[in-house]
Amino acid sequence: MPENIFQKIISREIPADIIYEDDLCLAFRDVSPQAPTHVLIIPKKPIKSIDQVADEDVELMGHLWLTIRNLANELKLEKGYRVVANCGWDGGQTVDHLHFHLLGGRLLSWPPG
Ligand code: 5GP
């Protein structure tokens, strides 16, 4: 199966503005930012979407959320922020590798479109 774009970012086949990495995950700036701060947090494990998260991934999912918390703190999003995970067609997912959008730096409207 061909690698998707995020797997190529993990393997450094294509460049990205990576701001955090550890054994389990990677965080990099979105190429098309929708807010002053727009970071994508992804697991290194090739999980396609939230739908495909397995029960055994519970620790990994906790790790991703704690990483998001730490990044929001480091990026000084003290006024607040939003975490989004689009899933599937109706959810607007365009890259088939699980990712969380961390958005902040402006007032975000609700509900999303
Ligand atoms: P989705 O629509 O699947 O929730 O989000 C995919 C996100 O990946 C989009 O916000 C899009 O701008 C971002 N994206 C797509 N290709 C690249 C890329 O090559 N590099 C980076 N940094 N972001 C990308």
JSON list of C-alpha atoms and ligand atoms in Angstrom, two decimals:
[
{"chain": "A", "resi": 1, "resn": "MET", "atom": "CA", "xyz": [0.00, 0.00, 0.00]},
{"chain": "A", "resi": 2, "resn": "PRO", "atom": "CA", "xyz": [1.46, 3.41, -0.93]},
{"chain": "A", "resi": 3, "resn": "GLU", "atom": "CA", "xyz": [2.46, 5.66, 1.94]},
{"chain": "A", "resi": 4, "resn": "ASN", "atom": "CA", "xyz": [0.32, 8.73, 2.54]},
{"chain": "A", "resi": 5, "resn": "ILE", "atom": "CA", "xyz": [1.74, 12.22, 2.96]},
{"chain": "A", "resi": 6, "resn": "PHE", "atom": "CA", "xyz": [1.95, 12.09, 6.76]},
{"chain": "A", "resi": 7, "resn": "GLN", "atom": "CA", "xyz": [3.85, 8.81, 6.71]},
{"chain": "A", "resi": 8, "resn": "LYS", "atom": "CA", "xyz": [6.31, 10.49, 4.33]},
{"chain": "A", "resi": 9, "resn": "ILE", "atom": "CA", "xyz": [6.68, 13.36, 6.82]},
{"chain": "A", "resi": 10, "resn": "ILE", "atom": "CA", "xyz": [7.40, 10.82, 9.59]},
{"chain": "A", "resi": 11, "resn": "SER", "atom": "CA", "xyz": [10.09, 9.17, 7.44]},
{"chain": "A", "resi": 12, "resn": "ARG", "atom": "CA", "xyz": [11.45, 12.57, 6.32]},
{"chain": "A", "resi": 13, "resn": "GLU", "atom": "CA", "xyz": [10.76, 11.79, 2.66]},
{"chain": "A", "resi": 14, "resn": "ILE", "atom": "CA", "xyz": [9.04, 15.16, 2.46]},
{"chain": "A", "resi": 15, "resn": "PRO", "atom": "CA", "xyz": [9.84, 18.22, 4.57]},
{"chain": "A", "resi": 16, "resn": "ALA", "atom": "CA", "xyz": [7.64, 19.72, 7.28]},
{"chain": "A", "resi": 17, "resn": "ASP", "atom": "CA", "xyz": [8.02, 22.30, 10.02]},
{"chain": "A", "resi": 18, "resn": "ILE", "atom": "CA", "xyz": [8.32, 19.75, 12.82]},
{"chain": "A", "resi": 19, "resn": "ILE", "atom": "CA", "xyz": [8.03, 21.27, 16.29]},
{"chain": "A", "resi": 20, "resn": "TYR", "atom": "CA", "xyz": [7.96, 18.12, 18.45]},
{"chain": "A", "resi": 21, "resn": "GLU", "atom": "CA", "xyz": [8.86, 14.45, 18.13]},
{"chain": "A", "resi": 22, "resn": "ASP", "atom": "CA", "xyz": [9.16, 11.46, 20.44]},
{"chain": "A", "resi": 23, "resn": "ASP", "atom": "CA", "xyz": [9.05, 7.68, 20.04]},
{"chain": "A", "resi": 24, "resn": "LEU", "atom": "CA", "xyz": [5.27, 7.64, 19.58]},
{"chain": "A", "resi": 25, "resn": "CYS", "atom": "CA", "xyz": [4.27, 10.85, 17.84]},
{"chain": "A", "resi": 26, "resn": "LEU", "atom": "CA", "xyz": [5.16, 13.86, 15.77]},
{"chain": "A", "resi": 27, "resn": "ALA", "atom": "CA", "xyz": [3.83, 17.44, 15.69]},
{"chain": "A", "resi": 28, "resn": "PHE", "atom": "CA", "xyz": [4.30, 19.82, 12.77]},
{"chain": "A", "resi": 29, "resn": "ARG", "atom": "CA", "xyz": [2.75, 23.02, 11.46]},
{"chain": "A", "resi": 30, "resn": "ASP", "atom": "CA", "xyz": [-0.11, 22.68, 8.99]},
{"chain": "A", "resi": 31, "resn": "VAL", "atom": "CA", "xyz": [0.90, 23.72, 5.46]},
{"chain": "A", "resi": 32, "resn": "SER", "atom": "CA", "xyz": [-2.37, 25.64, 5.11]},
{"chain": "A", "resi": 33, "resn": "PRO", "atom": "CA", "xyz": [-2.94, 27.23, 8.53]},
{"chain": "A", "resi": 34, "resn": "GLN", "atom": "CA", "xyz": [-6.51, 28.10, 9.52]},
{"chain": "A", "resi": 35, "resn": "ALA", "atom": "CA", "xyz": [-5.46, 30.06, 12.60]},
{"chain": "A", "resi": 36, "resn": "PRO", "atom": "CA", "xyz": [-2.28, 31.87, 13.76]},
{"chain": "A", "resi": 37, "resn": "THR", "atom": "CA", "xyz": [-1.30, 28.59, 15.45]},
{"chain": "A", "resi": 38, "resn": "HIS", "atom": "CA", "xyz": [-2.26, 25.45, 13.52]},
{"chain": "A", "resi": 39, "resn": "VAL", "atom": "CA", "xyz": [-0.32, 22.32, 14.43]},
{"chain": "A", "resi": 40, "resn": "LEU", "atom": "CA", "xyz": [-1.01, 18.71, 13.50]},
{"chain": "A", "resi": 41, "resn": "ILE", "atom": "CA", "xyz": [-0.28, 15.98, 16.05]},
{"chain": "A", "resi": 42, "resn": "ILE", "atom": "CA", "xyz": [0.01, 12.47, 14.64]},
{"chain": "A", "resi": 43, "resn": "PRO", "atom": "CA", "xyz": [0.93, 9.02, 15.96]},
{"chain": "A", "resi": 44, "resn": "LYS", "atom": "CA", "xyz": [3.85, 7.31, 14.25]},
{"chain": "A", "resi": 45, "resn": "LYS", "atom": "CA", "xyz": [1.76, 4.14, 14.22]},
{"chain": "A", "resi": 46, "resn": "PRO", "atom": "CA", "xyz": [-0.13, 4.04, 10.90]},
{"chain": "A", "resi": 47, "resn": "ILE", "atom": "CA", "xyz": [-3.72, 4.41, 12.16]},
{"chain": "A", "resi": 48, "resn": "LYS", "atom": "CA", "xyz": [-6.07, 5.72, 9.46]},
{"chain": "A", "resi": 49, "resn": "SER", "atom": "CA", "xyz": [-8.61, 7.56, 11.59]},
{"chain": "A", "resi": 50, "resn": "ILE", "atom": "CA", "xyz": [-10.34, 7.62, 14.98]},
{"chain": "A", "resi": 51, "resn": "ASP", "atom": "CA", "xyz": [-12.56, 4.90, 13.56]},
{"chain": "A", "resi": 52, "resn": "GLN", "atom": "CA", "xyz": [-9.54, 2.62, 13.28]},
{"chain": "A", "resi": 53, "resn": "VAL", "atom": "CA", "xyz": [-8.16, 3.15, 16.79]},
{"chain": "A", "resi": 54, "resn": "ALA", "atom": "CA", "xyz": [-7.89, -0.22, 18.55]},
{"chain": "A", "resi": 55, "resn": "ASP", "atom": "CA", "xyz": [-8.56, -0.91, 22.22]},
{"chain": "A", "resi": 56, "resn": "GLU", "atom": "CA", "xyz": [-4.83, -1.65, 22.58]},
{"chain": "A", "resi": 57, "resn": "ASP", "atom": "CA", "xyz": [-4.09, 1.95, 21.51]},
{"chain": "A", "resi": 58, "resn": "VAL", "atom": "CA", "xyz": [-5.45, 3.37, 24.77]},
{"chain": "A", "resi": 59, "resn": "GLU", "atom": "CA", "xyz": [-2.02, 4.40, 26.10]},
{"chain": "A", "resi": 60, "resn": "LEU", "atom": "CA", "xyz": [-1.03, 5.90, 22.76]},
{"chain": "A", "resi": 61, "resn": "MET", "atom": "CA", "xyz": [-4.22, 7.96, 22.69]},
{"chain": "A", "resi": 62, "resn": "GLY", "atom": "CA", "xyz": [-3.55, 9.22, 26.21]},
{"chain": "A", "resi": 63, "resn": "HIS", "atom": "CA", "xyz": [-0.03, 10.10, 25.16]},
{"chain": "A", "resi": 64, "resn": "LEU", "atom": "CA", "xyz": [-1.31, 12.09, 22.18]},
{"chain": "A", "resi": 65, "resn": "TRP", "atom": "CA", "xyz": [-3.68, 14.10, 24.39]},
{"chain": "A", "resi": 66, "resn": "LEU", "atom": "CA", "xyz": [-0.96, 14.86, 26.94]},
{"chain": "A", "resi": 67, "resn": "THR", "atom": "CA", "xyz": [1.32, 15.91, 24.07]},
{"chain": "A", "resi": 68, "resn": "ILE", "atom": "CA", "xyz": [-1.41, 18.26, 22.82]},
{"chain": "A", "resi": 69, "resn": "ARG", "atom": "CA", "xyz": [-1.73, 19.73, 26.32]},
{"chain": "A", "resi": 70, "resn": "ASN", "atom": "CA", "xyz": [2.02, 20.26, 26.57]},
{"chain": "A", "resi": 71, "resn": "LEU", "atom": "CA", "xyz": [2.27, 21.81, 23.09]},
{"chain": "A", "resi": 72, "resn": "ALA", "atom": "CA", "xyz": [-0.60, 24.21, 23.80]},
{"chain": "A", "resi": 73, "resn": "ASN", "atom": "CA", "xyz": [1.28, 25.29, 26.89]},
{"chain": "A", "resi": 74, "resn": "GLU", "atom": "CA", "xyz": [4.60, 25.68, 25.04]},
{"chain": "A", "resi": 75, "resn": "LEU", "atom": "CA", "xyz": [2.90, 27.59, 22.22]},
{"chain": "A", "resi": 76, "resn": "LYS", "atom": "CA", "xyz": [1.42, 29.92, 24.84]},
{"chain": "A", "resi": 77, "resn": "LEU", "atom": "CA", "xyz": [-2.21, 29.40, 23.89]},
{"chain": "A", "resi": 78, "resn": "GLU", "atom": "CA", "xyz": [-3.25, 30.59, 27.34]},
{"chain": "A", "resi": 79, "resn": "LYS", "atom": "CA", "xyz": [-6.41, 32.29, 26.01]},
{"chain": "A", "resi": 80, "resn": "GLY", "atom": "CA", "xyz": [-7.69, 28.94, 24.75]},
{"chain": "A", "resi": 81, "resn": "TYR", "atom": "CA", "xyz": [-7.56, 26.68, 21.76]},
{"chain": "A", "resi": 82, "resn": "ARG", "atom": "CA", "xyz": [-9.45, 23.99, 19.87]},
{"chain": "A", "resi": 83, "resn": "VAL", "atom": "CA", "xyz": [-8.51, 20.37, 19.11]},
{"chain": "A", "resi": 84, "resn": "VAL", "atom": "CA", "xyz": [-10.18, 18.84, 16.06]},
{"chain": "A", "resi": 85, "resn": "ALA", "atom": "CA", "xyz": [-10.04, 15.34, 14.62]},
{"chain": "A", "resi": 86, "resn": "ASN", "atom": "CA", "xyz": [-11.92, 15.03, 11.34]},
{"chain": "A", "resi": 87, "resn": "CYS", "atom": "CA", "xyz": [-13.06, 11.47, 10.62]},
{"chain": "A", "resi": 88, "resn": "GLY", "atom": "CA", "xyz": [-14.18, 10.12, 7.28]},
{"chain": "A", "resi": 89, "resn": "TRP", "atom": "CA", "xyz": [-15.98, 11.77, 4.40]},
{"chain": "A", "resi": 90, "resn": "ASP", "atom": "CA", "xyz": [-18.65, 13.65, 6.33]},
{"chain": "A", "resi": 91, "resn": "GLY", "atom": "CA", "xyz": [-16.07, 14.73, 8.89]},
{"chain": "A", "resi": 92, "resn": "GLY", "atom": "CA", "xyz": [-13.96, 16.32, 6.17]},
{"chain": "A", "resi": 93, "resn": "GLN", "atom": "CA", "xyz": [-10.91, 14.08, 6.61]},
{"chain": "A", "resi": 94, "resn": "THR", "atom": "CA", "xyz": [-8.52, 14.48, 3.66]},
{"chain": "A", "resi": 95, "resn": "VAL", "atom": "CA", "xyz": [-5.44, 12.58, 4.84]},
{"chain": "A", "resi": 96, "resn": "ASP", "atom": "CA", "xyz": [-5.85, 8.93, 5.83]},
{"chain": "A", "resi": 97, "resn": "HIS", "atom": "CA", "xyz": [-3.56, 9.02, 8.84]},
{"chain": "A", "resi": 98, "resn": "LEU", "atom": "CA", "xyz": [-4.99, 9.86, 12.28]},
{"chain": "A", "resi": 99, "resn": "HIS", "atom": "CA", "xyz": [-4.28, 13.49, 13.16]},
{"chain": "A", "resi": 100, "resn": "PHE", "atom": "CA", "xyz": [-5.39, 16.09, 15.65]},
{"chain": "A", "resi": 101, "resn": "HIS", "atom": "CA", "xyz": [-5.53, 19.74, 14.64]},
{"chain": "A", "resi": 102, "resn": "LEU", "atom": "CA", "xyz": [-4.43, 22.13, 17.41]},
{"chain": "A", "resi": 103, "resn": "LEU", "atom": "CA", "xyz": [-5.81, 25.56, 16.55]},
{"chain": "A", "resi": 104, "resn": "GLY", "atom": "CA", "xyz": [-5.36, 28.78, 18.46]},
{"chain": "A", "resi": 105, "resn": "GLY", "atom": "CA", "xyz": [-4.27, 32.38, 18.43]},
{"chain": "A", "resi": 106, "resn": "ARG", "atom": "CA", "xyz": [-7.65, 33.82, 17.46]},
{"chain": "A", "resi": 107, "resn": "LEU", "atom": "CA", "xyz": [-11.27, 33.59, 18.58]},
{"chain": "A", "resi": 108, "resn": "LEU", "atom": "CA", "xyz": [-12.70, 30.46, 16.94]},
{"chain": "A", "resi": 109, "resn": "SER", "atom": "CA", "xyz": [-16.35, 30.47, 15.93]},
{"chain": "A", "resi": 110, "resn": "TRP", "atom": "CA", "xyz": [-18.85, 27.72, 16.71]},
{"chain": "A", "resi": 111, "resn": "PRO", "atom": "CA", "xyz": [-20.42, 25.63, 15.25]},
{"chain": "A", "resi": 112, "resn": "PRO", "atom": "CA", "xyz": [-17.94, 24.61, 12.54]},
{"chain": "A", "resi": 113, "resn": "GLY", "atom": "CA", "xyz": [-19.24, 24.48, 8.98]},
{"chain": "B", "resi": 1, "resn": "5GP", "atom": "P1", "xyz": [-7.93, 16.84, 7.41]},
{"chain": "B", "resi": 1, "resn": "5GP", "atom": "O1", "xyz": [-8.65, 17.63, 6.36]},
{"chain": "B", "resi": 1, "resn": "5GP", "atom": "O2", "xyz": [-7.62, 15.44, 6.94]},
{"chain": "B", "resi": 1, "resn": "5GP", "atom": "O3", "xyz": [-8.56, 16.89, 8.76]},
{"chain": "B", "resi": 1, "resn": "5GP", "atom": "O4", "xyz": [-6.56, 17.60, 7.62]},
{"chain": "B", "resi": 1, "resn": "5GP", "atom": "C1", "xyz": [-5.45, 17.42, 6.82]},
{"chain": "B", "resi": 1, "resn": "5GP", "atom": "C2", "xyz": [-4.57, 18.62, 7.04]},
{"chain": "B", "resi": 1, "resn": "5GP", "atom": "O5", "xyz": [-3.30, 18.32, 6.52]},
{"chain": "B", "resi": 1, "resn": "5GP", "atom": "C3", "xyz": [-5.05, 19.88, 6.31]},
{"chain": "B", "resi": 1, "resn": "5GP", "atom": "O6", "xyz": [-5.26, 20.91, 7.26]},
{"chain": "B", "resi": 1, "resn": "5GP", "atom": "C4", "xyz": [-3.92, 20.19, 5.35]},
{"chain": "B", "resi": 1, "resn": "5GP", "atom": "O7", "xyz": [-3.68, 21.57, 5.21]},
{"chain": "B", "resi": 1, "resn": "5GP", "atom": "C5", "xyz": [-2.75, 19.46, 5.97]},
{"chain": "B", "resi": 1, "resn": "5GP", "atom": "N1", "xyz": [-1.75, 19.01, 5.01]},
{"chain": "B", "resi": 1, "resn": "5GP", "atom": "C6", "xyz": [-1.98, 18.34, 3.85]},
{"chain": "B", "resi": 1, "resn": "5GP", "atom": "N2", "xyz": [-0.82, 18.06, 3.23]},
{"chain": "B", "resi": 1, "resn": "5GP", "atom": "C7", "xyz": [0.17, 18.57, 4.02]},
{"chain": "B", "resi": 1, "resn": "5GP", "atom": "C8", "xyz": [1.58, 18.59, 3.90]},
{"chain": "B", "resi": 1, "resn": "5GP", "atom": "O8", "xyz": [2.18, 18.08, 2.95]},
{"chain": "B", "resi": 1, "resn": "5GP", "atom": "N3", "xyz": [2.28, 19.19, 4.90]},
{"chain": "B", "resi": 1, "resn": "5GP", "atom": "C9", "xyz": [1.65, 19.75, 5.99]},
{"chain": "B", "resi": 1, "resn": "5GP", "atom": "N4", "xyz": [2.43, 20.31, 6.91]},
{"chain": "B", "resi": 1, "resn": "5GP", "atom": "N5", "xyz": [0.30, 19.74, 6.13]},
{"chain": "B", "resi": 1, "resn": "5GP", "atom": "C10", "xyz": [-0.42, 19.16, 5.15]}
]
